[in-house]
Amino acid sequence: MSSAAIGLFDSGIGGSSIWQALQTELPQENTCYLADNANAPYGDKSPSEILALCEADCAFLIERGCKLIIIACNTATALAAAALRSRYRLPIIGVEPAVKPAALATHSGSIGVLATKATLASEKFLAGVENHVKSKGIKLLARSGSGLVELIENNQLHSKEMAALLDVHCSAFAAAGIDQLVLGCTHYPYLRAQLAARLPQVNIIDSGAAVARHTRRILTAAQLLNPQPPHQAQHEWFSTGDSRILAQFAPSGDSVKQIRLSQISAGEAEK
Ligand code: DGL
C-alpha cells in the first residue's frame, strides 16, 4: 500500500485525457501531472530531443516522490519508453495507439489512425501495424495530425482553422472506407465530438480506459494501491508554460475536490 502519487506527463494538456480515465478507474489515487507545454509539440521534434525532454519530465516526477509514472503521450512512449524503463527503477506505463483493438473490430477491413508525425514514423508503431494490421490483410490509412496539438494548446479547439484541418482528415478517412478511427495522440480525445460529427458511421477509439486498467493491474501486483477514500485524493497539475490552459481542462465539481494548479519554469523540469 502506498499513498505516494501517480505521476503523469505529456507535452501539454493531452495527458489530462489519460488523467480523467484514471479518475474513473482509480479515484482514490493521488496524482501529480506535468504538462510540458513550454516544449509542445513533441511530435515534430527529433527522437533525441524527445528523449531529453522525457528524461527531464520523469526526473521532475521522481523528485516529487511519485510511485509510478504514466507517459501520458503516445509520441513520448514510442520514442522514449524503452530508454526510460532501463534508466529508472519505478514502474513506467506508456500509451500506444490502439491499432490492435481497431483491427479486431473492423468489418470494412479498413482502419484509420490519427497521430503525430513522430509516432507514425517510430519503429514501435510500425512494428504494431505489421503484426496486427498488415499481416491480417487489413488496410490502414495513417495520417499525421500536424497542427492539431498547437491549436488545442492555444485554445483554438473550436476555431475555423481546426474545422478546416478536421475536414481534410475526415474526407480522406471517409474516402478510405474506414469503420474504426484510432486516436493516437492523447490530445485528440478532445476532438472526439467534432470527429464523430464528420464520421458518424465510424467507431472512434482512444487508449485512456485501457491505460487506466493497466495501471490498476500494475499497482495491484506491486501492492502499491492507495487505500484512502476517494474524497481524500489530492491532485497537483504543473505546467512549464502558460498554466491558464490547465485551468480550462481541469474538471470542476464534486468529482475532483482537490486540484492545485502551478506554473513552473521549463528549467525546473529540466533540473
Ligand atoms: N499528447 C501527445 C501524444 O500523445 C502530443 C504530442 C505532441 O506534443 O506533438 O502524442
PDB file of N, CA, C and O and ligand atoms in Angstrom, residues 10-11 14 40-44 72-75 116 119 149 184-187, ligand 1:
ATOM      1  N   ASP A  10       2.988  14.800 -20.125  1.00  0.00           N
ATOM      2  CA  ASP A  10       2.686  14.930 -21.557  1.00  0.00           C
ATOM      3  C   ASP A  10       3.340  16.220 -22.030  1.00  0.00           C
ATOM      4  O   ASP A  10       3.782  17.037 -21.213  1.00  0.00           O
ATOM      5  N   SER A  11       3.353  16.403 -23.348  1.00  0.00           N
ATOM      6  CA  SER A  11       3.865  17.651 -23.899  1.00  0.00           C
ATOM      7  C   SER A  11       2.937  18.818 -23.572  1.00  0.00           C
ATOM      8  O   SER A  11       3.296  19.964 -23.815  1.00  0.00           O
ATOM      9  N   GLY A  14      -2.798  17.244 -23.299  1.00  0.00           N
ATOM     10  CA  GLY A  14      -3.317  15.957 -23.747  1.00  0.00           C
ATOM     11  C   GLY A  14      -3.343  14.903 -22.645  1.00  0.00           C
ATOM     12  O   GLY A  14      -4.258  14.087 -22.575  1.00  0.00           O
ATOM     13  N   ALA A  40       5.810  22.031 -26.144  1.00  0.00           N
ATOM     14  CA  ALA A  40       4.878  21.401 -27.099  1.00  0.00           C
ATOM     15  C   ALA A  40       5.009  22.069 -28.474  1.00  0.00           C
ATOM     16  O   ALA A  40       5.294  23.265 -28.534  1.00  0.00           O
ATOM     17  N   PRO A  41       4.788  21.313 -29.551  1.00  0.00           N
ATOM     18  CA  PRO A  41       4.501  19.881 -29.561  1.00  0.00           C
ATOM     19  C   PRO A  41       5.784  19.046 -29.581  1.00  0.00           C
ATOM     20  O   PRO A  41       6.807  19.495 -30.096  1.00  0.00           O
ATOM     21  N   TYR A  42       5.710  17.852 -29.005  1.00  0.00           N
ATOM     22  CA  TYR A  42       6.837  16.914 -29.076  1.00  0.00           C
ATOM     23  C   TYR A  42       6.890  16.251 -30.459  1.00  0.00           C
ATOM     24  O   TYR A  42       7.956  15.834 -30.908  1.00  0.00           O
ATOM     25  N   GLY A  43       5.718  16.122 -31.085  1.00  0.00           N
ATOM     26  CA  GLY A  43       5.589  15.275 -32.275  1.00  0.00           C
ATOM     27  C   GLY A  43       6.380  15.721 -33.488  1.00  0.00           C
ATOM     28  O   GLY A  43       6.571  14.954 -34.420  1.00  0.00           O
ATOM     29  N   ASP A  44       6.835  16.970 -33.494  1.00  0.00           N
ATOM     30  CA  ASP A  44       7.633  17.444 -34.631  1.00  0.00           C
ATOM     31  C   ASP A  44       9.121  17.474 -34.296  1.00  0.00           C
ATOM     32  O   ASP A  44       9.927  17.958 -35.088  1.00  0.00           O
ATOM     33  N   ALA A  72       1.896   9.897 -20.454  1.00  0.00           N
ATOM     34  CA  ALA A  72       0.544  10.137 -20.972  1.00  0.00           C
ATOM     35  C   ALA A  72       0.608  10.782 -22.353  1.00  0.00           C
ATOM     36  O   ALA A  72      -0.108  11.745 -22.643  1.00  0.00           O
ATOM     37  N   CYS A  73       1.469  10.241 -23.185  1.00  0.00           N
ATOM     38  CA  CYS A  73       1.758  10.814 -24.504  1.00  0.00           C
ATOM     39  C   CYS A  73       2.212   9.674 -25.419  1.00  0.00           C
ATOM     40  O   CYS A  73       3.170   8.963 -25.089  1.00  0.00           O
ATOM     41  N   ASN A  74       1.521   9.489 -26.527  1.00  0.00           N
ATOM     42  CA  ASN A  74       1.894   8.416 -27.464  1.00  0.00           C
ATOM     43  C   ASN A  74       3.274   8.655 -28.066  1.00  0.00           C
ATOM     44  O   ASN A  74       4.046   7.719 -28.260  1.00  0.00           O
ATOM     45  N   THR A  75       3.563   9.918 -28.370  1.00  0.00           N
ATOM     46  CA  THR A  75       4.839  10.251 -29.007  1.00  0.00           C
ATOM     47  C   THR A  75       6.001   9.908 -28.074  1.00  0.00           C
ATOM     48  O   THR A  75       6.982   9.270 -28.467  1.00  0.00           O
ATOM     49  N   THR A 116       0.769  11.782 -34.216  1.00  0.00           N
ATOM     50  CA  THR A 116       1.793  12.766 -34.598  1.00  0.00           C
ATOM     51  C   THR A 116       2.769  12.131 -35.600  1.00  0.00           C
ATOM     52  O   THR A 116       2.874  10.901 -35.717  1.00  0.00           O
ATOM     53  N   THR A 119       5.206   9.745 -33.888  1.00  0.00           N
ATOM     54  CA  THR A 119       4.614   8.439 -33.540  1.00  0.00           C
ATOM     55  C   THR A 119       4.514   7.563 -34.789  1.00  0.00           C
ATOM     56  O   THR A 119       4.908   6.385 -34.772  1.00  0.00           O
ATOM     57  N   VAL A 149      -2.328  19.669 -32.294  1.00  0.00           N
ATOM     58  CA  VAL A 149      -1.895  19.874 -30.903  1.00  0.00           C
ATOM     59  C   VAL A 149      -1.686  21.367 -30.624  1.00  0.00           C
ATOM     60  O   VAL A 149      -2.148  21.896 -29.599  1.00  0.00           O
ATOM     61  N   GLY A 184      -4.414   8.399 -31.938  1.00  0.00           N
ATOM     62  CA  GLY A 184      -3.068   8.030 -31.490  1.00  0.00           C
ATOM     63  C   GLY A 184      -2.308   9.172 -30.855  1.00  0.00           C
ATOM     64  O   GLY A 184      -1.081   9.227 -30.939  1.00  0.00           O
ATOM     65  N   CYS A 185      -3.018  10.061 -30.232  1.00  0.00           N
ATOM     66  CA  CYS A 185      -2.395  11.187 -29.522  1.00  0.00           C
ATOM     67  C   CYS A 185      -3.349  11.546 -28.395  1.00  0.00           C
ATOM     68  O   CYS A 185      -4.572  11.604 -28.611  1.00  0.00           O
ATOM     69  N   THR A 186      -2.818  11.777 -27.201  1.00  0.00           N
ATOM     70  CA  THR A 186      -3.700  11.971 -26.051  1.00  0.00           C
ATOM     71  C   THR A 186      -4.423  13.324 -26.070  1.00  0.00           C
ATOM     72  O   THR A 186      -5.343  13.539 -25.280  1.00  0.00           O
ATOM     73  N   HIS A 187      -4.018  14.211 -26.967  1.00  0.00           N
ATOM     74  CA  HIS A 187      -4.789  15.453 -27.137  1.00  0.00           C
ATOM     75  C   HIS A 187      -6.097  15.208 -27.902  1.00  0.00           C
ATOM     76  O   HIS A 187      -7.053  15.959 -27.746  1.00  0.00           O
TER      77      HIS A 187
HETATM   78  N1  DGL B   1      -0.251  14.172 -26.453  1.00  0.00           N
HETATM   79  C1  DGL B   1       0.894  13.881 -27.276  1.00  0.00           C
HETATM   80  C2  DGL B   1       0.763  12.484 -27.882  1.00  0.00           C
HETATM   81  O1  DGL B   1       0.002  11.691 -27.380  1.00  0.00           O
HETATM   82  C3  DGL B   1       1.080  15.015 -28.219  1.00  0.00           C
HETATM   83  C4  DGL B   1       2.368  15.014 -28.902  1.00  0.00           C
HETATM   84  C5  DGL B   1       2.899  16.337 -29.301  1.00  0.00           C
HETATM   85  O2  DGL B   1       3.196  17.143 -28.432  1.00  0.00           O
HETATM   86  O3  DGL B   1       3.071  16.511 -30.504  1.00  0.00           O
HETATM   87  O4  DGL B   1       1.424  12.122 -28.819  1.00  0.00           O
END
